[in-house]
Amino acid sequence: MRELKQSRAVATRDRIVDEGARLFAIKGYHDTKLEDIFTGVSVTTGAFFHHFSTKEDLGFAVINSHMEKRRQDLERIEKRMRDSSAEEDPLDRLMGRLDAIQEMVRLREKRKGGCIIGNLSTALSDTHDGFRRRLAECFDEMALEFKPYLDAAVKKYRPRQHLDTDVMARYIVGIVEGSIMLSRTRRDSQMMRQNFEFVKEHIRSLLEV
């Protein structure tokens, strides 16, 4: 019985987080009221506050959940797209990660609200230092996905020249996040593909590959 209650509690918490993510993406963090969330998932005030002490607490949970789901989705897509029999060239892995991101965005293109990290960054970075720091960590985490491949590629192709792979990784994240917003506002799915092709060519040119 105790395990059943715990399982129900986890399921309730997950539903609250999912609804929070949906409403924050569509309505924005500031315009989403707790009552909207209570109604959306049919939970009582007590049930909500059993899991979250404040709306801010829910906001951090939404960010953490998004980043974990993003990591899992990318790993699954990348694994499906990667040729396991091919030699693991670091530059190929880097390009494969960009292809996986493009596929992930394509699979989510009918989801309303866009990127929750980008939306919350725009809404909260100037007004809430705690959220600003956490969101900065999210972008750092995205950059760290590219850095090992960049380090290995520099070592392989440009071993005698210093290239700042931290800067390169953040540059790639800027292209990715900007392309997501541009593609969505212009309703042009090809824009992301074109931007990604440009950034691939830029990286190859920096490595003289």
PDB file of C-alpha atoms in Angstrom:
ATOM      1  CA  MET A   1       0.000   0.000   0.000  1.00  0.00           C
ATOM      2  CA  ARG A   2       2.850   2.372   0.842  1.00  0.00           C
ATOM      3  CA  GLU A   3       4.488   1.728  -2.540  1.00  0.00           C
ATOM      4  CA  LEU A   4       1.170   2.380  -4.271  1.00  0.00           C
ATOM      5  CA  LYS A   5       0.809   5.732  -2.498  1.00  0.00           C
ATOM      6  CA  GLN A   6       4.386   6.651  -3.379  1.00  0.00           C
ATOM      7  CA  SER A   7       3.775   5.701  -6.998  1.00  0.00           C
ATOM      8  CA  ARG A   8       0.648   7.862  -7.116  1.00  0.00           C
ATOM      9  CA  ALA A   9       2.507  10.738  -5.504  1.00  0.00           C
ATOM     10  CA  VAL A  10       5.283  10.519  -8.102  1.00  0.00           C
ATOM     11  CA  ALA A  11       2.713  10.392 -10.911  1.00  0.00           C
ATOM     12  CA  THR A  12       0.939  13.452  -9.500  1.00  0.00           C
ATOM     13  CA  ARG A  13       4.188  15.371  -9.223  1.00  0.00           C
ATOM     14  CA  ASP A  14       5.101  14.486 -12.805  1.00  0.00           C
ATOM     15  CA  ARG A  15       1.714  15.661 -14.061  1.00  0.00           C
ATOM     16  CA  ILE A  16       2.119  18.973 -12.241  1.00  0.00           C
ATOM     17  CA  VAL A  17       5.586  19.470 -13.726  1.00  0.00           C
ATOM     18  CA  ASP A  18       4.364  18.621 -17.231  1.00  0.00           C
ATOM     19  CA  GLU A  19       1.442  21.021 -16.931  1.00  0.00           C
ATOM     20  CA  GLY A  20       3.719  23.719 -15.547  1.00  0.00           C
ATOM     21  CA  ALA A  21       6.055  23.274 -18.504  1.00  0.00           C
ATOM     22  CA  ARG A  22       3.154  23.439 -20.959  1.00  0.00           C
ATOM     23  CA  LEU A  23       1.669  26.587 -19.454  1.00  0.00           C
ATOM     24  CA  PHE A  24       5.003  28.354 -18.943  1.00  0.00           C
ATOM     25  CA  ALA A  25       5.778  27.731 -22.619  1.00  0.00           C
ATOM     26  CA  ILE A  26       2.393  28.923 -23.899  1.00  0.00           C
ATOM     27  CA  LYS A  27       1.397  31.678 -21.452  1.00  0.00           C
ATOM     28  CA  GLY A  28       4.764  32.590 -20.004  1.00  0.00           C
ATOM     29  CA  TYR A  29       5.991  32.181 -16.444  1.00  0.00           C
ATOM     30  CA  HIS A  30       4.576  35.453 -15.110  1.00  0.00           C
ATOM     31  CA  ASP A  31       1.141  35.034 -16.676  1.00  0.00           C
ATOM     32  CA  THR A  32       0.701  31.466 -15.467  1.00  0.00           C
ATOM     33  CA  LYS A  33      -1.211  31.352 -12.176  1.00  0.00           C
ATOM     34  CA  LEU A  34      -1.083  28.428  -9.784  1.00  0.00           C
ATOM     35  CA  GLU A  35      -4.840  28.140 -10.187  1.00  0.00           C
ATOM     36  CA  ASP A  36      -4.282  27.439 -13.897  1.00  0.00           C
ATOM     37  CA  ILE A  37      -2.087  24.500 -12.953  1.00  0.00           C
ATOM     38  CA  PHE A  38      -4.504  23.209 -10.314  1.00  0.00           C
ATOM     39  CA  THR A  39      -7.256  23.222 -12.934  1.00  0.00           C
ATOM     40  CA  GLY A  40      -5.117  21.754 -15.689  1.00  0.00           C
ATOM     41  CA  VAL A  41      -4.177  18.637 -13.749  1.00  0.00           C
ATOM     42  CA  SER A  42      -7.200  18.503 -11.427  1.00  0.00           C
ATOM     43  CA  VAL A  43      -5.232  18.673  -8.196  1.00  0.00           C
ATOM     44  CA  THR A  44      -6.050  20.382  -4.942  1.00  0.00           C
ATOM     45  CA  THR A  45      -4.056  23.188  -3.437  1.00  0.00           C
ATOM     46  CA  GLY A  46      -2.878  20.776  -0.764  1.00  0.00           C
ATOM     47  CA  ALA A  47      -1.711  18.239  -3.327  1.00  0.00           C
ATOM     48  CA  PHE A  48       0.322  20.901  -5.115  1.00  0.00           C
ATOM     49  CA  PHE A  49       1.963  22.218  -1.965  1.00  0.00           C
ATOM     50  CA  HIS A  50       2.754  18.678  -0.874  1.00  0.00           C
ATOM     51  CA  HIS A  51       5.248  18.604  -3.753  1.00  0.00           C
ATOM     52  CA  PHE A  52       6.199  22.247  -4.291  1.00  0.00           C
ATOM     53  CA  SER A  53       6.601  25.036  -1.785  1.00  0.00           C
ATOM     54  CA  THR A  54       6.203  27.884  -4.309  1.00  0.00           C
ATOM     55  CA  LYS A  55       5.685  28.627  -7.976  1.00  0.00           C
ATOM     56  CA  GLU A  56       9.446  29.238  -8.150  1.00  0.00           C
ATOM     57  CA  ASP A  57      10.032  25.740  -6.805  1.00  0.00           C
ATOM     58  CA  LEU A  58       7.887  24.388  -9.637  1.00  0.00           C
ATOM     59  CA  GLY A  59       9.800  26.535 -12.125  1.00  0.00           C
ATOM     60  CA  PHE A  60      13.110  24.958 -11.140  1.00  0.00           C
ATOM     61  CA  ALA A  61      11.519  21.497 -11.328  1.00  0.00           C
ATOM     62  CA  VAL A  62      10.273  22.264 -14.845  1.00  0.00           C
ATOM     63  CA  ILE A  63      13.774  23.294 -15.932  1.00  0.00           C
ATOM     64  CA  ASN A  64      15.365  20.184 -14.421  1.00  0.00           C
ATOM     65  CA  SER A  65      12.769  17.917 -15.985  1.00  0.00           C
ATOM     66  CA  HIS A  66      13.189  19.538 -19.392  1.00  0.00           C
ATOM     67  CA  MET A  67      16.961  19.138 -19.354  1.00  0.00           C
ATOM     68  CA  GLU A  68      16.733  15.480 -18.333  1.00  0.00           C
ATOM     69  CA  LYS A  69      14.162  14.691 -21.038  1.00  0.00           C
ATOM     70  CA  ARG A  70      16.254  16.600 -23.569  1.00  0.00           C
ATOM     71  CA  ARG A  71      19.325  14.545 -22.702  1.00  0.00           C
ATOM     72  CA  GLN A  72      17.414  11.271 -22.973  1.00  0.00           C
ATOM     73  CA  ASP A  73      15.762  12.254 -26.262  1.00  0.00           C
ATOM     74  CA  LEU A  74      19.067  13.284 -27.831  1.00  0.00           C
ATOM     75  CA  GLU A  75      20.830  10.120 -26.725  1.00  0.00           C
ATOM     76  CA  ARG A  76      18.032   7.978 -28.165  1.00  0.00           C
ATOM     77  CA  ILE A  77      17.927   9.888 -31.465  1.00  0.00           C
ATOM     78  CA  GLU A  78      21.694   9.986 -31.791  1.00  0.00           C
ATOM     79  CA  LYS A  79      21.954   6.265 -31.155  1.00  0.00           C
ATOM     80  CA  ARG A  80      19.321   5.559 -33.802  1.00  0.00           C
ATOM     81  CA  MET A  81      20.999   7.801 -36.375  1.00  0.00           C
ATOM     82  CA  ARG A  82      24.593   6.761 -35.739  1.00  0.00           C
ATOM     83  CA  ASP A  83      26.246   4.051 -37.829  1.00  0.00           C
ATOM     84  CA  SER A  84      27.636   1.773 -35.129  1.00  0.00           C
ATOM     85  CA  SER A  85      29.996   0.123 -37.612  1.00  0.00           C
ATOM     86  CA  ALA A  86      31.645   3.410 -38.609  1.00  0.00           C
ATOM     87  CA  GLU A  87      34.875   4.700 -37.097  1.00  0.00           C
ATOM     88  CA  GLU A  88      34.203   7.138 -34.260  1.00  0.00           C
ATOM     89  CA  ASP A  89      35.732  10.317 -35.676  1.00  0.00           C
ATOM     90  CA  PRO A  90      35.190  13.190 -33.194  1.00  0.00           C
ATOM     91  CA  LEU A  91      34.158  15.583 -35.947  1.00  0.00           C
ATOM     92  CA  ASP A  92      31.568  13.095 -37.194  1.00  0.00           C
ATOM     93  CA  ARG A  93      30.231  12.773 -33.641  1.00  0.00           C
ATOM     94  CA  LEU A  94      29.981  16.559 -33.400  1.00  0.00           C
ATOM     95  CA  MET A  95      28.059  16.766 -36.663  1.00  0.00           C
ATOM     96  CA  GLY A  96      25.916  13.845 -35.544  1.00  0.00           C
ATOM     97  CA  ARG A  97      24.942  15.726 -32.395  1.00  0.00           C
ATOM     98  CA  LEU A  98      23.809  18.685 -34.512  1.00  0.00           C
ATOM     99  CA  ASP A  99      21.781  16.331 -36.729  1.00  0.00           C
ATOM    100  CA  ALA A 100      20.194  14.787 -33.629  1.00  0.00           C
ATOM    101  CA  ILE A 101      19.214  18.229 -32.310  1.00  0.00           C
ATOM    102  CA  GLN A 102      17.640  19.089 -35.651  1.00  0.00           C
ATOM    103  CA  GLU A 103      15.666  15.830 -35.581  1.00  0.00           C
ATOM    104  CA  MET A 104      14.568  16.409 -31.987  1.00  0.00           C
ATOM    105  CA  VAL A 105      13.266  19.865 -32.896  1.00  0.00           C
ATOM    106  CA  ARG A 106      11.460  18.418 -35.918  1.00  0.00           C
ATOM    107  CA  LEU A 107       9.729  15.841 -33.740  1.00  0.00           C
ATOM    108  CA  ARG A 108       8.624  18.596 -31.365  1.00  0.00           C
ATOM    109  CA  GLU A 109       7.606  21.164 -33.993  1.00  0.00           C
ATOM    110  CA  LYS A 110       3.872  20.716 -33.388  1.00  0.00           C
ATOM    111  CA  ARG A 111       4.285  21.299 -29.668  1.00  0.00           C
ATOM    112  CA  LYS A 112       3.039  24.766 -28.813  1.00  0.00           C
ATOM    113  CA  GLY A 113       5.213  27.217 -26.950  1.00  0.00           C
ATOM    114  CA  GLY A 114       8.693  26.575 -28.281  1.00  0.00           C
ATOM    115  CA  CYS A 115      11.814  26.000 -26.190  1.00  0.00           C
ATOM    116  CA  ILE A 116      11.038  26.349 -22.485  1.00  0.00           C
ATOM    117  CA  ILE A 117      14.672  27.224 -21.677  1.00  0.00           C
ATOM    118  CA  GLY A 118      14.725  30.029 -24.234  1.00  0.00           C
ATOM    119  CA  ASN A 119      11.318  31.314 -23.107  1.00  0.00           C
ATOM    120  CA  LEU A 120      12.237  31.354 -19.426  1.00  0.00           C
ATOM    121  CA  SER A 121      15.607  32.953 -20.161  1.00  0.00           C
ATOM    122  CA  THR A 122      13.913  35.844 -21.918  1.00  0.00           C
ATOM    123  CA  ALA A 123      11.301  36.246 -19.193  1.00  0.00           C
ATOM    124  CA  LEU A 124      13.360  35.776 -16.038  1.00  0.00           C
ATOM    125  CA  SER A 125      17.069  36.464 -16.529  1.00  0.00           C
ATOM    126  CA  ASP A 126      16.731  40.205 -15.854  1.00  0.00           C
ATOM    127  CA  THR A 127      14.413  39.863 -12.878  1.00  0.00           C
ATOM    128  CA  HIS A 128      15.306  36.695 -10.955  1.00  0.00           C
ATOM    129  CA  ASP A 129      18.955  35.951 -10.235  1.00  0.00           C
ATOM    130  CA  GLY A 130      18.294  32.390  -9.107  1.00  0.00           C
ATOM    131  CA  PHE A 131      16.592  31.496 -12.362  1.00  0.00           C
ATOM    132  CA  ARG A 132      19.255  33.384 -14.324  1.00  0.00           C
ATOM    133  CA  ARG A 133      22.008  31.272 -12.779  1.00  0.00           C
ATOM    134  CA  ARG A 134      20.128  28.003 -13.308  1.00  0.00           C
ATOM    135  CA  LEU A 135      19.322  28.841 -16.920  1.00  0.00           C
ATOM    136  CA  ALA A 136      22.956  29.811 -17.537  1.00  0.00           C
ATOM    137  CA  GLU A 137      23.878  26.354 -16.237  1.00  0.00           C
ATOM    138  CA  CYS A 138      21.491  24.833 -18.805  1.00  0.00           C
ATOM    139  CA  PHE A 139      23.261  26.591 -21.658  1.00  0.00           C
ATOM    140  CA  ASP A 140      26.618  25.542 -20.184  1.00  0.00           C
ATOM    141  CA  GLU A 141      25.355  21.963 -20.099  1.00  0.00           C
ATOM    142  CA  MET A 142      24.410  22.204 -23.773  1.00  0.00           C
ATOM    143  CA  ALA A 143      27.887  23.553 -24.595  1.00  0.00           C
ATOM    144  CA  LEU A 144      29.530  20.723 -22.671  1.00  0.00           C
ATOM    145  CA  GLU A 145      27.804  18.258 -25.005  1.00  0.00           C
ATOM    146  CA  PHE A 146      29.946  19.616 -27.844  1.00  0.00           C
ATOM    147  CA  LYS A 147      33.214  20.340 -26.031  1.00  0.00           C
ATOM    148  CA  PRO A 148      34.619  16.761 -25.804  1.00  0.00           C
ATOM    149  CA  TYR A 149      34.150  16.298 -29.558  1.00  0.00           C
ATOM    150  CA  LEU A 150      35.710  19.708 -30.250  1.00  0.00           C
ATOM    151  CA  ASP A 151      38.673  18.927 -27.973  1.00  0.00           C
ATOM    152  CA  ALA A 152      39.242  15.594 -29.710  1.00  0.00           C
ATOM    153  CA  ALA A 153      38.816  17.111 -33.175  1.00  0.00           C
ATOM    154  CA  VAL A 154      41.320  19.904 -32.435  1.00  0.00           C
ATOM    155  CA  LYS A 155      43.779  17.339 -31.095  1.00  0.00           C
ATOM    156  CA  LYS A 156      43.381  15.244 -34.239  1.00  0.00           C
ATOM    157  CA  TYR A 157      43.288  17.937 -36.926  1.00  0.00           C
ATOM    158  CA  ARG A 158      45.027  20.989 -35.403  1.00  0.00           C
ATOM    159  CA  PRO A 159      47.313  19.628 -32.654  1.00  0.00           C
ATOM    160  CA  ARG A 160      49.807  22.502 -32.836  1.00  0.00           C
ATOM    161  CA  GLN A 161      47.337  25.382 -32.827  1.00  0.00           C
ATOM    162  CA  HIS A 162      45.328  26.637 -29.897  1.00  0.00           C
ATOM    163  CA  LEU A 163      41.601  26.868 -30.511  1.00  0.00           C
ATOM    164  CA  ASP A 164      39.359  27.876 -27.618  1.00  0.00           C
ATOM    165  CA  THR A 165      36.864  25.028 -27.594  1.00  0.00           C
ATOM    166  CA  ASP A 166      34.859  26.636 -24.764  1.00  0.00           C
ATOM    167  CA  VAL A 167      34.134  29.603 -27.003  1.00  0.00           C
ATOM    168  CA  MET A 168      33.441  27.335 -29.974  1.00  0.00           C
ATOM    169  CA  ALA A 169      30.977  25.233 -27.958  1.00  0.00           C
ATOM    170  CA  ARG A 170      29.073  28.311 -26.735  1.00  0.00           C
ATOM    171  CA  TYR A 171      29.022  29.640 -30.290  1.00  0.00           C
ATOM    172  CA  ILE A 172      27.375  26.419 -31.487  1.00  0.00           C
ATOM    173  CA  VAL A 173      24.764  26.663 -28.713  1.00  0.00           C
ATOM    174  CA  GLY A 174      24.036  30.244 -29.792  1.00  0.00           C
ATOM    175  CA  ILE A 175      23.454  29.065 -33.368  1.00  0.00           C
ATOM    176  CA  VAL A 176      21.239  26.205 -32.179  1.00  0.00           C
ATOM    177  CA  GLU A 177      19.053  28.278 -29.868  1.00  0.00           C
ATOM    178  CA  GLY A 178      18.827  31.206 -32.262  1.00  0.00           C
ATOM    179  CA  SER A 179      17.896  28.889 -35.123  1.00  0.00           C
ATOM    180  CA  ILE A 180      15.105  27.343 -33.074  1.00  0.00           C
ATOM    181  CA  MET A 181      13.578  30.776 -32.455  1.00  0.00           C
ATOM    182  CA  LEU A 182      14.061  32.000 -36.030  1.00  0.00           C
ATOM    183  CA  SER A 183      12.618  28.833 -37.541  1.00  0.00           C
ATOM    184  CA  ARG A 184       9.595  29.058 -35.294  1.00  0.00           C
ATOM    185  CA  THR A 185       8.868  32.744 -35.833  1.00  0.00           C
ATOM    186  CA  ARG A 186       9.280  32.476 -39.600  1.00  0.00           C
ATOM    187  CA  ARG A 187       7.596  29.062 -39.762  1.00  0.00           C
ATOM    188  CA  ASP A 188      10.452  27.892 -41.935  1.00  0.00           C
ATOM    189  CA  SER A 189      11.833  24.489 -40.950  1.00  0.00           C
ATOM    190  CA  GLN A 190      14.551  24.792 -43.599  1.00  0.00           C
ATOM    191  CA  MET A 191      16.147  27.748 -41.833  1.00  0.00           C
ATOM    192  CA  MET A 192      17.536  25.546 -39.080  1.00  0.00           C
ATOM    193  CA  ARG A 193      18.943  23.076 -41.589  1.00  0.00           C
ATOM    194  CA  GLN A 194      20.633  25.896 -43.511  1.00  0.00           C
ATOM    195  CA  ASN A 195      22.071  27.474 -40.360  1.00  0.00           C
ATOM    196  CA  PHE A 196      23.382  24.132 -39.178  1.00  0.00           C
ATOM    197  CA  GLU A 197      25.055  23.531 -42.536  1.00  0.00           C
ATOM    198  CA  PHE A 198      26.760  26.919 -42.243  1.00  0.00           C
ATOM    199  CA  VAL A 199      28.026  26.204 -38.743  1.00  0.00           C
ATOM    200  CA  LYS A 200      29.299  22.781 -39.835  1.00  0.00           C
ATOM    201  CA  GLU A 201      31.242  24.396 -42.664  1.00  0.00           C
ATOM    202  CA  HIS A 202      32.603  27.029 -40.274  1.00  0.00           C
ATOM    203  CA  ILE A 203      33.861  24.378 -37.857  1.00  0.00           C
ATOM    204  CA  ARG A 204      35.459  22.428 -40.708  1.00  0.00           C
ATOM    205  CA  SER A 205      37.170  25.586 -41.931  1.00  0.00           C
ATOM    206  CA  LEU A 206      38.514  26.352 -38.445  1.00  0.00           C
ATOM    207  CA  LEU A 207      39.941  22.831 -38.298  1.00  0.00           C
ATOM    208  CA  GLU A 208      41.053  23.015 -41.928  1.00  0.00           C
ATOM    209  CA  VAL A 209      39.322  19.717 -42.654  1.00  0.00           C
TER     210      VAL A 209
END
